[in-house]
XYZ file of C-alpha atoms in Angstrom:
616
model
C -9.328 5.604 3.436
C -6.724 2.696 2.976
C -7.844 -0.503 3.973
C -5.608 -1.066 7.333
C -6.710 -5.168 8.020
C -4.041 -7.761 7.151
C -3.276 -11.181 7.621
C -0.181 -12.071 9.510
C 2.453 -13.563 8.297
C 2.839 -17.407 9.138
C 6.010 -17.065 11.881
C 4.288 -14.400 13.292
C 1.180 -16.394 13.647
C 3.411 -18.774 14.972
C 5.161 -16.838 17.459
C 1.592 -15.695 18.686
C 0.364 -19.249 19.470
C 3.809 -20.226 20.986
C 2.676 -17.692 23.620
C -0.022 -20.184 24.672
C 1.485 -23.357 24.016
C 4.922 -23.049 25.009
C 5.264 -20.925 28.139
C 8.275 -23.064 29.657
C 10.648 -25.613 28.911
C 8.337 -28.102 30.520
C 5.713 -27.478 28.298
C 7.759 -28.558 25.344
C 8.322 -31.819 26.938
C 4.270 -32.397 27.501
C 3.679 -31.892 23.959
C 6.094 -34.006 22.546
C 5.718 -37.058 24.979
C 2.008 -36.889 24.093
C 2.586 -36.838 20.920
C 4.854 -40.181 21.229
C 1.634 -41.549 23.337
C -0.181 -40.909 20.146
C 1.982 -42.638 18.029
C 1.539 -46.031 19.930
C 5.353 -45.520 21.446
C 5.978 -48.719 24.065
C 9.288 -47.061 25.087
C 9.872 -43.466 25.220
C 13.210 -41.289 26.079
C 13.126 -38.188 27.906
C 17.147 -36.679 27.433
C 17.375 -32.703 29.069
C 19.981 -30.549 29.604
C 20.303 -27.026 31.544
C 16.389 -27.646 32.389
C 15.263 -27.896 29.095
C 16.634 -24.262 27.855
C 19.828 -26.192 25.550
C 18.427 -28.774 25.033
C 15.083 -31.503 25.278
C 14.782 -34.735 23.252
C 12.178 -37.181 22.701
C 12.818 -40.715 21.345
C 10.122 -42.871 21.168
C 9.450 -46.366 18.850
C 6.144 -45.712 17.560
C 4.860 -45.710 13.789
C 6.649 -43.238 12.816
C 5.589 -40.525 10.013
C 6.752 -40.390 6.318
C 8.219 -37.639 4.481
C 5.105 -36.121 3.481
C 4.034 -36.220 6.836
C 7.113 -35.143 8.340
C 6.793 -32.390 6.657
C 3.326 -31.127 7.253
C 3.543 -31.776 10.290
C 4.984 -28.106 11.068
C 1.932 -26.377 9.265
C -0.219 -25.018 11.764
C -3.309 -26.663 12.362
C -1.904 -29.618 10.562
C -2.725 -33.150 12.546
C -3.620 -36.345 12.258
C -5.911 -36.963 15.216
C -9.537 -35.133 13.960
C -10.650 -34.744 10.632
C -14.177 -32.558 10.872
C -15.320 -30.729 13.512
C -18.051 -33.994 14.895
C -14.487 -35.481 16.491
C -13.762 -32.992 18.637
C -16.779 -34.822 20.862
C -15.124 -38.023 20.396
C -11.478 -37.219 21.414
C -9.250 -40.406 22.394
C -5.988 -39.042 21.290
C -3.595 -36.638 23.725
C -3.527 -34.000 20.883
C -5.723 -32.647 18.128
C -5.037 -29.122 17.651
C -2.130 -29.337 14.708
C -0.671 -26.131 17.250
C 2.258 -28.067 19.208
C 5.135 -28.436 16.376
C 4.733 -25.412 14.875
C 4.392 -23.281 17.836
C 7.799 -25.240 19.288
C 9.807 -24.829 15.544
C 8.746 -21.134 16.102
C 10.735 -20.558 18.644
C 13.312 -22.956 18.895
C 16.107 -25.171 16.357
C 13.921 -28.074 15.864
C 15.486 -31.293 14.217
C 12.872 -34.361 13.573
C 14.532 -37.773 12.923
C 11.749 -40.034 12.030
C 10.734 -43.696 10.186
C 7.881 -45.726 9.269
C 7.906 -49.654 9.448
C 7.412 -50.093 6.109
C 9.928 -47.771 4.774
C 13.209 -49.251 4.524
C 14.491 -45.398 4.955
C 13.850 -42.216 7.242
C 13.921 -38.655 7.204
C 15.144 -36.262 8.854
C 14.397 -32.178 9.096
C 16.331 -29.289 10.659
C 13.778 -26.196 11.283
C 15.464 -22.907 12.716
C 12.674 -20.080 13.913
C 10.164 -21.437 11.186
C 12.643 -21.907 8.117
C 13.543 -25.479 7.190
C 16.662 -25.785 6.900
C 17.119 -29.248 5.822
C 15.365 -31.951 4.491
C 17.265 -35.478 3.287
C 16.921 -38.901 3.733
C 18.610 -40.552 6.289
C 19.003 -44.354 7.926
C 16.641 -44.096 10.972
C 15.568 -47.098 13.290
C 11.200 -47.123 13.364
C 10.113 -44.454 15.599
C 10.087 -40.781 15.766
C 13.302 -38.309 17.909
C 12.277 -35.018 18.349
C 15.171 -32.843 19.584
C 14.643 -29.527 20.696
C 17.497 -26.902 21.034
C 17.817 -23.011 22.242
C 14.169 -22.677 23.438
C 13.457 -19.123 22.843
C 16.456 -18.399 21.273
C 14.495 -15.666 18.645
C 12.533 -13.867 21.429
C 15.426 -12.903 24.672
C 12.177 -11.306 26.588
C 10.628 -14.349 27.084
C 13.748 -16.417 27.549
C 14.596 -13.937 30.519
C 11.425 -14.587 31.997
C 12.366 -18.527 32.613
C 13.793 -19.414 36.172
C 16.832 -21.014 36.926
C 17.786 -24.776 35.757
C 16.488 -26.209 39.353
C 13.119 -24.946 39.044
C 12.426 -25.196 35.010
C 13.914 -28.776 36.189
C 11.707 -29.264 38.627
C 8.379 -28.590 36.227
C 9.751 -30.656 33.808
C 9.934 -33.894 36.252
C 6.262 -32.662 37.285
C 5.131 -32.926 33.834
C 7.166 -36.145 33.669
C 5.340 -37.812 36.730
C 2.022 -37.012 35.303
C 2.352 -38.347 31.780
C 4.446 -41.306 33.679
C 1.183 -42.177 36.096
C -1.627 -41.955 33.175
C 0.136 -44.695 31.319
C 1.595 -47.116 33.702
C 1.482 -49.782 30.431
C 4.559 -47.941 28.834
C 8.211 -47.765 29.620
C 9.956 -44.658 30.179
C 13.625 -42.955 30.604
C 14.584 -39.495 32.149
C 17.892 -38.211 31.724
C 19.065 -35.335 32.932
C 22.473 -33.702 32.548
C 24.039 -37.066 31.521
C 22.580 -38.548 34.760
C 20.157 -41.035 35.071
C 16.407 -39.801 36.592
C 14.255 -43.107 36.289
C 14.253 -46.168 35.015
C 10.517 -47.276 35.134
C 9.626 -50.163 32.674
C 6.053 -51.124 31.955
C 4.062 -52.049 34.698
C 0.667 -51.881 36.477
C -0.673 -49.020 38.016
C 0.280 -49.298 41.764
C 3.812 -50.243 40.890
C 4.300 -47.372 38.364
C 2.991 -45.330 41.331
C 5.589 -46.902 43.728
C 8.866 -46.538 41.071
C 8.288 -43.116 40.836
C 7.696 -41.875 44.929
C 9.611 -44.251 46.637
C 9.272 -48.070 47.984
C 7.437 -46.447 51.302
C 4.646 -45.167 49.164
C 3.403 -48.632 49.008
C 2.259 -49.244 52.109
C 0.163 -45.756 52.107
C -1.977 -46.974 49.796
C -5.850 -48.201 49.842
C -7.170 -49.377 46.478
C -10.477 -47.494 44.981
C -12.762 -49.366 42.466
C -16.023 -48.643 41.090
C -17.676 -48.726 38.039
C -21.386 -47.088 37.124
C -23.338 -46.171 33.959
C -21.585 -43.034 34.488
C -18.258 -43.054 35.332
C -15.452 -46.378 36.111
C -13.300 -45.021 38.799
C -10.152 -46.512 39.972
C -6.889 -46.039 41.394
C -5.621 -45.438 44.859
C -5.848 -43.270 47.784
C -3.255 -42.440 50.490
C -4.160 -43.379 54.179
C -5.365 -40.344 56.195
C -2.534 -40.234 58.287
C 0.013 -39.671 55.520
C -2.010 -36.898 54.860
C 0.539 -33.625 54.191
C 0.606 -29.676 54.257
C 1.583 -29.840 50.676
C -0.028 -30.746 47.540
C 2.487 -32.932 45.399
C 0.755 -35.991 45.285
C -3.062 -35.214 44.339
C -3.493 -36.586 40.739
C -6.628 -36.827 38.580
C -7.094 -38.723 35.308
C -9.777 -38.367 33.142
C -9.834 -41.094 30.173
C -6.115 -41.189 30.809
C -5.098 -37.382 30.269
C -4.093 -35.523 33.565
C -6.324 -32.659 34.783
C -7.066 -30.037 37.616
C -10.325 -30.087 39.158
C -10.895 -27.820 42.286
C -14.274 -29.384 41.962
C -13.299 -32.727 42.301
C -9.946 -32.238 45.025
C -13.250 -30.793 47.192
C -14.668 -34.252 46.812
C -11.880 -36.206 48.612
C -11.783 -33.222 51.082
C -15.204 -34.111 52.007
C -14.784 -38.472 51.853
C -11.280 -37.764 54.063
C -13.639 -35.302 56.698
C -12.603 -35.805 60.629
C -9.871 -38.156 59.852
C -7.243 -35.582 58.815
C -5.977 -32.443 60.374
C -7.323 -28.743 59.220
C -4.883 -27.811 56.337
C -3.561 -31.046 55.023
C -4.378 -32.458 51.822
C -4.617 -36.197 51.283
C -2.350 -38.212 48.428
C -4.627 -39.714 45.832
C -4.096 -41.116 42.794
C -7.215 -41.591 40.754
C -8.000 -42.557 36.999
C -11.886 -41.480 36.089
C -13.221 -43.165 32.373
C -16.281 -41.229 31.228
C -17.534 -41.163 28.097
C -15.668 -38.705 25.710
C -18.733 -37.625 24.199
C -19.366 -35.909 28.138
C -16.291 -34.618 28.465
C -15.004 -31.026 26.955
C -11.421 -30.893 27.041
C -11.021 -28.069 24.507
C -11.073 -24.921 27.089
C -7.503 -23.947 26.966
C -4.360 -25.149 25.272
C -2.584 -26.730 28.020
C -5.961 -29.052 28.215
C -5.682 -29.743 31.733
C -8.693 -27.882 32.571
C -12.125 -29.462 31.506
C -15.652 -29.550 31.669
C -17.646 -32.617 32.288
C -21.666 -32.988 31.701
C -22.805 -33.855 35.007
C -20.261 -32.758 37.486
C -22.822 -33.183 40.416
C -22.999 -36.945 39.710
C -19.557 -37.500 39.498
C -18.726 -35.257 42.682
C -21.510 -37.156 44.619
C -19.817 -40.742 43.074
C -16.281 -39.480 43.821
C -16.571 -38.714 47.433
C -19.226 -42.025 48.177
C -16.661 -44.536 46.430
C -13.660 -43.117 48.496
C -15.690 -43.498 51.948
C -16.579 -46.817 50.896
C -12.827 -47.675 50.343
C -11.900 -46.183 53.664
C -14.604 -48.141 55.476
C -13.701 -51.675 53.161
C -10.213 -51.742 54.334
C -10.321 -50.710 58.153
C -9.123 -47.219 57.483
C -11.757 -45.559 59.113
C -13.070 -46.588 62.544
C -16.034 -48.330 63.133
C -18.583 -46.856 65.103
C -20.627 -49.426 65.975
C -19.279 -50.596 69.717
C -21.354 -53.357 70.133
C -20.124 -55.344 67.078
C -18.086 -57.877 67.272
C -14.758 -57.388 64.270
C -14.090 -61.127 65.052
C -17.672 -61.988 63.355
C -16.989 -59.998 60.249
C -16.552 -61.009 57.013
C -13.643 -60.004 54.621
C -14.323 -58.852 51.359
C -11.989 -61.265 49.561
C -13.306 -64.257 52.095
C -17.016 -62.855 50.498
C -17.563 -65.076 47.870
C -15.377 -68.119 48.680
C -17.215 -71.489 49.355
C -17.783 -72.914 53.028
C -15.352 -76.117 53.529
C -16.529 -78.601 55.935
C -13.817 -79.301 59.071
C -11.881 -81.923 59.215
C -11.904 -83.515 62.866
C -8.918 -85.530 63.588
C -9.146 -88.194 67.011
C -6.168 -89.108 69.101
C -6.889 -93.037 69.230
C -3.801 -93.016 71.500
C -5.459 -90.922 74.117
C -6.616 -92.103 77.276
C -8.222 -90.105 79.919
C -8.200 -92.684 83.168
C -4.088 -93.001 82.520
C -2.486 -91.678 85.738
C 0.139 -88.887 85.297
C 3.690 -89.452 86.252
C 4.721 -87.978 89.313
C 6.855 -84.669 89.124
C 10.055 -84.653 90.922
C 10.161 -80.988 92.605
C 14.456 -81.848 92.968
C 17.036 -83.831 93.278
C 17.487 -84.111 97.362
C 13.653 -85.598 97.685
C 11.930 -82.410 99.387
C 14.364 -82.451 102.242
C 16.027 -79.007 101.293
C 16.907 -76.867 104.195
C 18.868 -73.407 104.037
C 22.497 -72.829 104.887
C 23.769 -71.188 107.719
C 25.120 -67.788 106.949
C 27.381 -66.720 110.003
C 28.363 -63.348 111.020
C 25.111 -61.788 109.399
C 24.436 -59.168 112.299
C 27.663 -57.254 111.612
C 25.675 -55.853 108.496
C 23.246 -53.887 110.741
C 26.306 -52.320 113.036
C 26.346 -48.822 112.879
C 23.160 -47.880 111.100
C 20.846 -45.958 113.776
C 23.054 -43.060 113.948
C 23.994 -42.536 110.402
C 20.517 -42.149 109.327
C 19.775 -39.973 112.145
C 23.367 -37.472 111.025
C 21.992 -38.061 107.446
C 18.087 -37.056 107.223
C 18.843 -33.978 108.366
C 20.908 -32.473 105.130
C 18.883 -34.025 102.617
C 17.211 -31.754 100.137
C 14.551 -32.447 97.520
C 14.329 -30.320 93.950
C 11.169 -29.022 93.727
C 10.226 -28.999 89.973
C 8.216 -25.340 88.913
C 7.244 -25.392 85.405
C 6.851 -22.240 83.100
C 5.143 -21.812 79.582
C 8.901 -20.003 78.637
C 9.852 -20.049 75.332
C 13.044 -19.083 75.971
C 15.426 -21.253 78.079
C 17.900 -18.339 79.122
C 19.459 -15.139 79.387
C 16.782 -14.595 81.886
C 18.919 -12.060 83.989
C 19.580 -9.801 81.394
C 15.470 -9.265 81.005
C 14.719 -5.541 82.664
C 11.511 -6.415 84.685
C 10.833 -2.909 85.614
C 8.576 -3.091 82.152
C 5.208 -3.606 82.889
C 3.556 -6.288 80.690
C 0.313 -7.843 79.915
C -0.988 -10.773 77.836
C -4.566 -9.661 76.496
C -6.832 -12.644 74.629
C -3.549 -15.162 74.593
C -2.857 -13.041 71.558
C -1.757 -9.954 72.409
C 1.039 -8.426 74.704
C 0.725 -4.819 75.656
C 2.975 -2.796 77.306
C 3.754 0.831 78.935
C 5.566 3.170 77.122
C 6.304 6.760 78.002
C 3.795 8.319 75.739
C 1.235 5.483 75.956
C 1.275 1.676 75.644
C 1.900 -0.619 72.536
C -0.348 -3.228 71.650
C 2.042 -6.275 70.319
C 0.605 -9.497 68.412
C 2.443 -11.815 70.243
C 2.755 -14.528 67.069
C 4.077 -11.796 64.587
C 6.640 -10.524 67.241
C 7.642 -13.837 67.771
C 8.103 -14.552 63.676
C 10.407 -11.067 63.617
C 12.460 -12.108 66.538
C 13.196 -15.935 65.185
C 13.626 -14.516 61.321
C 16.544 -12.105 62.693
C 18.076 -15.056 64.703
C 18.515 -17.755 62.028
C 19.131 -15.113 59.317
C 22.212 -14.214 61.217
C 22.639 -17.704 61.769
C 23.095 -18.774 58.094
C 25.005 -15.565 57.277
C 27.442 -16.775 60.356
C 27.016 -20.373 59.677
C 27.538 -20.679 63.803
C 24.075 -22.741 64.430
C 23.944 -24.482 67.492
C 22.441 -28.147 67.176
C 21.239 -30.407 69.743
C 22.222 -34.424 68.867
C 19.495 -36.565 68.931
C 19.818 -39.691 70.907
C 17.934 -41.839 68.019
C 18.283 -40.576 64.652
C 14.907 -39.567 62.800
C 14.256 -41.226 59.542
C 11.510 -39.497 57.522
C 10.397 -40.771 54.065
C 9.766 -38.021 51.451
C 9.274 -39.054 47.200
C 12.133 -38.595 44.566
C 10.903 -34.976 43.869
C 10.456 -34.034 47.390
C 14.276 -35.464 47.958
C 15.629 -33.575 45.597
C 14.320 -30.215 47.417
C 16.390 -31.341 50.344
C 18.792 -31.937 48.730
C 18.991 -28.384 47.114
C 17.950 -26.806 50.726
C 20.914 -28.891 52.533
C 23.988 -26.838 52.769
C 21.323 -23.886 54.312
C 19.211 -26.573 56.525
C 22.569 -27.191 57.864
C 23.723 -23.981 58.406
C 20.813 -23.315 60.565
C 20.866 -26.809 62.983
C 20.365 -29.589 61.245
C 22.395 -32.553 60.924
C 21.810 -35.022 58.817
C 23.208 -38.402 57.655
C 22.113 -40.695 54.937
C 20.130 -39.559 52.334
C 18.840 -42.117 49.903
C 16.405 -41.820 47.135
C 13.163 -42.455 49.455
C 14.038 -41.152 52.703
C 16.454 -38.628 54.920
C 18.216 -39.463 58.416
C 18.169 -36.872 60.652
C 20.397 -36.869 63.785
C 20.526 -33.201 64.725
C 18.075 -30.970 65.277
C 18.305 -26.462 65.717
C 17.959 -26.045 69.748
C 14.473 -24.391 69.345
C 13.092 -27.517 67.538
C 11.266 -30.297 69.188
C 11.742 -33.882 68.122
C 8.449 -34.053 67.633
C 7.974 -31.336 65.072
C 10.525 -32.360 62.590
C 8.740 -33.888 60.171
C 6.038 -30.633 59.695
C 8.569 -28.341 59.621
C 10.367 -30.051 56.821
C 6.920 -30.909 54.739
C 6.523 -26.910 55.323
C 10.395 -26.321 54.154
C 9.510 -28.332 51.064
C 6.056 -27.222 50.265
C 7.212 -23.573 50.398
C 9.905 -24.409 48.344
C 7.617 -25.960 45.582
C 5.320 -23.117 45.306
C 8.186 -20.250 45.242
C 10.861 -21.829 43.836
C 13.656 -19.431 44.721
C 16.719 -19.279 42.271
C 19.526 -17.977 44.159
C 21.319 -18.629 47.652
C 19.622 -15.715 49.069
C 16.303 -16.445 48.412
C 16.587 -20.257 49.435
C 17.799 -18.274 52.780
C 15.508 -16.181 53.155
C 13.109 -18.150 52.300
C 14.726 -21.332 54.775
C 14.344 -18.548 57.838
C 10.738 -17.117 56.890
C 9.353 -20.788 57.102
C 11.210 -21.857 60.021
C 10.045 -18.554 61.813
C 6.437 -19.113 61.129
C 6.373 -23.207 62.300
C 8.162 -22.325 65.255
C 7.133 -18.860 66.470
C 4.424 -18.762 69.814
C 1.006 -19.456 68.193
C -2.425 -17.578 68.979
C -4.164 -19.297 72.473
C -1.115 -19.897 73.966
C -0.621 -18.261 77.631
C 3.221 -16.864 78.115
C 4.615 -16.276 81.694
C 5.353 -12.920 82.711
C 9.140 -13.416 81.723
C 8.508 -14.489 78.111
C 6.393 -11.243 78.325
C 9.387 -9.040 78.792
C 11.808 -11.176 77.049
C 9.925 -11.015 73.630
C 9.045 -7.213 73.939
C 13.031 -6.460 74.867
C 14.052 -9.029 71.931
C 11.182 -7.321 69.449
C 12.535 -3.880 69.753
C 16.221 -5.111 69.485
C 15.915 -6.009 65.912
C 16.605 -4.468 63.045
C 13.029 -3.864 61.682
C 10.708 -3.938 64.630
C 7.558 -2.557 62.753
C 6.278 -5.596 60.470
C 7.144 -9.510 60.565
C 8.837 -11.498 57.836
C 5.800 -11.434 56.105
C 5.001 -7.471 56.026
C 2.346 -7.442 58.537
C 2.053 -5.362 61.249
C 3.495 -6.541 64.204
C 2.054 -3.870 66.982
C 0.221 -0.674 67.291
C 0.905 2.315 69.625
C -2.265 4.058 71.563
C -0.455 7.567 72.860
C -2.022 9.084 75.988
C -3.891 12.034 73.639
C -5.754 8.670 71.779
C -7.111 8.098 75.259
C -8.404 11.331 76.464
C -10.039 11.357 73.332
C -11.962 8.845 74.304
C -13.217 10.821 77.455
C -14.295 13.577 75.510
């Protein structure tokens, strides 16, 4: 029998681990910032184009490699950060598995501009699928510029698979953010499309944190510190009532490399218990040093997941230090009545020395000195009234036109009904017989039976119908607020609304300025309370960031879906006997009457045969 086992060739190998590493543009741009983190870069260029899928370019100034290096570089499991298998327990470097460059030339027209300081010369390499191209010697300023054309340009399946330039956009300024936060100490640029992204020079933590969502984010924040045998923790934590639906602004660092941690988000659940809503998540931006010898980052290539020695420590740690933090700075309430606030001491007044008071004496003063007298005005207390003649003419005339008057008057009587919806109420046919079972269900007579309806998935079908139409139409009717609403939202949250606009418009909503940290709203869809504004749109945008649509028609359909769900008649609430009617007539005037927007059953029919059965 032939032997059948052989080694793969090297681009094929390649192209195999480029599966792992590089499953989107935005993983392109993790690997080769890191790398520049690596190098000891103080400044580092992000330049993208068509999110990431022309074009994505690194510039950094750090040491630079040689020729030799340069070179290498591209070999698989060639790198400079471990050299025997000891340092993989000892990692302080961003990469170490020698998998990044060559998994990216693989698959993409790779050119490397790079120079040492001691070199008075550079090089520079062109790498198509694998193949060098070119290698020569250029004049290169110190630093390394990775630029990275035609991602996927040798395998069309996998360059299908990406999503449009919005959303590969939108991972990329995720990755960005997160690469941005762990190392507040060095400058970065992000340009996309010729445009400029940020602009955030080297700064401390807190302001890096602030440059990047938005002025307002500062005054969300309470500081965390504490440092133990095991772990230093620090960082910040959002106040619980900025506390959102979505999850854009949870961030964990361990030894400065980003990770996810389930474990540890369930942590801050717990510190943040009672003083935010069911369903929201808390902001938090926290940096945990451990040492690397308890830490296992090598579980999976993207190396955000990890493992750490005692995770019950740190969990118990995590969650005790973020209380404390909440308690330090008057976040949570105290629950002590009795105490006094007045008598309590501040933490930075804690260790200050105890100044003795100064007492300064009035020598001027003297208590026997009688007071001046107080003039009470100028005519000496002899003021007396002026006569006002021809006063009872005013009173002529009044007995008998309140007598002719009381008699016509009429008072509205106010009647208020749990109606959710404000008219059309003579068209409703009230011969149907209706009735609300558990504030959940409606049921109603039919002629074979009765349907059972669930009151909150009728209501989602009816409202999906409406604004679908309406954005087809673009005839939205919008009520004008009488104070414009001014809601605060970070860069990447902004730039959803701004994508979302033209259909948020089409549906109701008006809006005015938008700036880079906030949105002015002045318009609202008639079925939307003031009051409700800001959920729905945290719901727009964190539906939005976990399905990205691509086209029109999806961002539509996904614009009515959301609004249909925040606005439709929730579970426990009681409907009058005309909402009843109105929303059974309205159910079974739509188009597809037998599951809501989200393919769940909206109502069940019991026939009159089901019931005899029941008597058998």
């Amino acid at each position: 029998m032939a032997d059948i086992i052989r080694l793969l060739p090297d681009h094929v190998a390649n192209q195999i681990a480029a599966g792992e590493v590089v499953q989107r543009p935005s993983s392109v741009v993790k690997e080769l910032m890191e790398n520049a983190i690596d190098a000891g870069a103080t400044e580092i260029q992000l330049i993208i184009k068509d999110g990431g899928k022309t074009l994505i370019q690194v510039v950094d100034n750090g040491k630079g490699m040689s020729g030799t290096d340069a070179r290498l570089s591209f070999e698989r499991h060639a790198t400079s950060k471990i050299q025997k298998a000891e340092d993989l327990f000892n990692l302080n470097t961003k990469g170490f598995r020698g998998e990044a460059l060559a998994s990216i030339a693989a698959i993409a027209h790779v050119e490397m501009l790079t120079k040492t300081e001691e070199d008075d010369i550079g090089t520079k390499i062109k790498i198509e699928g694998s193949k060098i191209v070119t290698q020569e010697v250029v004049v290169a300023p110190k630093g390394t510029s990775m630029l990275v054309k035609n991602l996927f340009f040798n395998i069309p399946a996998r360059r299908n698979f990406l999503k449009s330039d919005q959303v590969e956009y939108r991972h990329i300024a995720d990755e960005f953010h997160r690469i941005a936060l762990a190392h507040p100490r060095v400058a970065f640029n992000f340009y996309n499309n010729g445009s400029d992204v940020f602009q955030l020079p080297g700064n401390d933590f807190r302001k890096r944190i602030v440059h990047i969502f938005g002025r307002k984010t500062d005054e969300k924040l309470v500081p965390v510190e504490e440092e133990t045998q095991v772990v230093k923790i620090s960082g910040y934590i959002q106040k619980p009532e900025f506390a959102k639906k979505s999850r854009g602004e949870q961030f964990f660092f361990a030894n400065n490399r980003f990770i996810k941690s389930p474990y540890l988000h369930h942590a801050i659940l717990g510190a943040f218990e009672g003083l935010i809503r069911p369903g929201t998540h808390p902001g938090y931006f926290l940096s945990l040093e451990v040492d690397p010898g308890t830490i296992d980052i090598n579980i999976h290539p993207t190396k955000t997941e990890v493992k750490f020695d005692d995770e019950h420590t740190l969990y118990a740690m995590l969650k005790s230090t973020v209380k404390h933090s909440l308690g330090q700075f008057n976040v949570v309430p105290a629950l002590d009545f009795e105490q006094d606030q007045n008598l309590d001491t501040p933490y930075s007044y804690k260790n200050k020395t105890v100044d003795i008071p100064q007492v300064v004496v009035d020598s001027s003063f003297n208590p026997f000195e009688t007071a001046q007298p107080v003039k009470s005005n100028t005519n000496g207390g002899n003021y007396k009234k002026p006569k006002v003649d021809g006063w009872e003419n005013l009173y002529v005339g009044l007995e008998t036109s309140a007598d002719s008057g009381a008699s016509h008057l009429e008072f509205e009587s106010e009647v208020v009904n749990s109606s959710i919806f404000d008219n059309e109420k003579e068209a409703v046919d009230h011969s149907t017989t209706t009735f609300q079972m558990r504030k959940k269900y409606i049921i109603t007579t039919i002629k074979s039976g009765m349907v059972v309806i669930n009151q909150s998935r009728a209501h989602q079908r009816v409202l999906y119908e409406n604004f679908l139409k309406n954005i087809t139409i673009k005839e939205a009717v919008s009520q004008q607020l009488l104070f414009p609403l001014t809601l605060s939202f970070s860069t990447s949250e902004i730039s959803i609304l701004r994508e979302i606009k033209e259909n948020l418009c089409t549906v109701g909503f008006v809006f005015g300025e938008i700036s880079d940290d906030g949105v002015e709203i002045s318009g609202v869809p008639v079925l939307v309370v003031e009051s409700e504004v800001q959920m729905i749109m945290e719901q727009l945008i964190s539906d939005f960031q976990q399905e990205v649509p691509g086209d029109s028609f999806s961002q539509s359909d996904m614009l009515a879906k959301t609004l249909a769900k925040t606005l439709s008649v929730k579970t426990g609430e009681t409907l009058d006997e005309f909402s009843q009617v109105k929303l059974v007539n309205d159910l079974f005037a739509c188009k597809e009457t037998t599951l809501s927007p989200f393919n769940k059953k909206v109502y069940i029919t019991v026939t009159e045969n089901d019931i005899e059965r029941k008597f058998i």
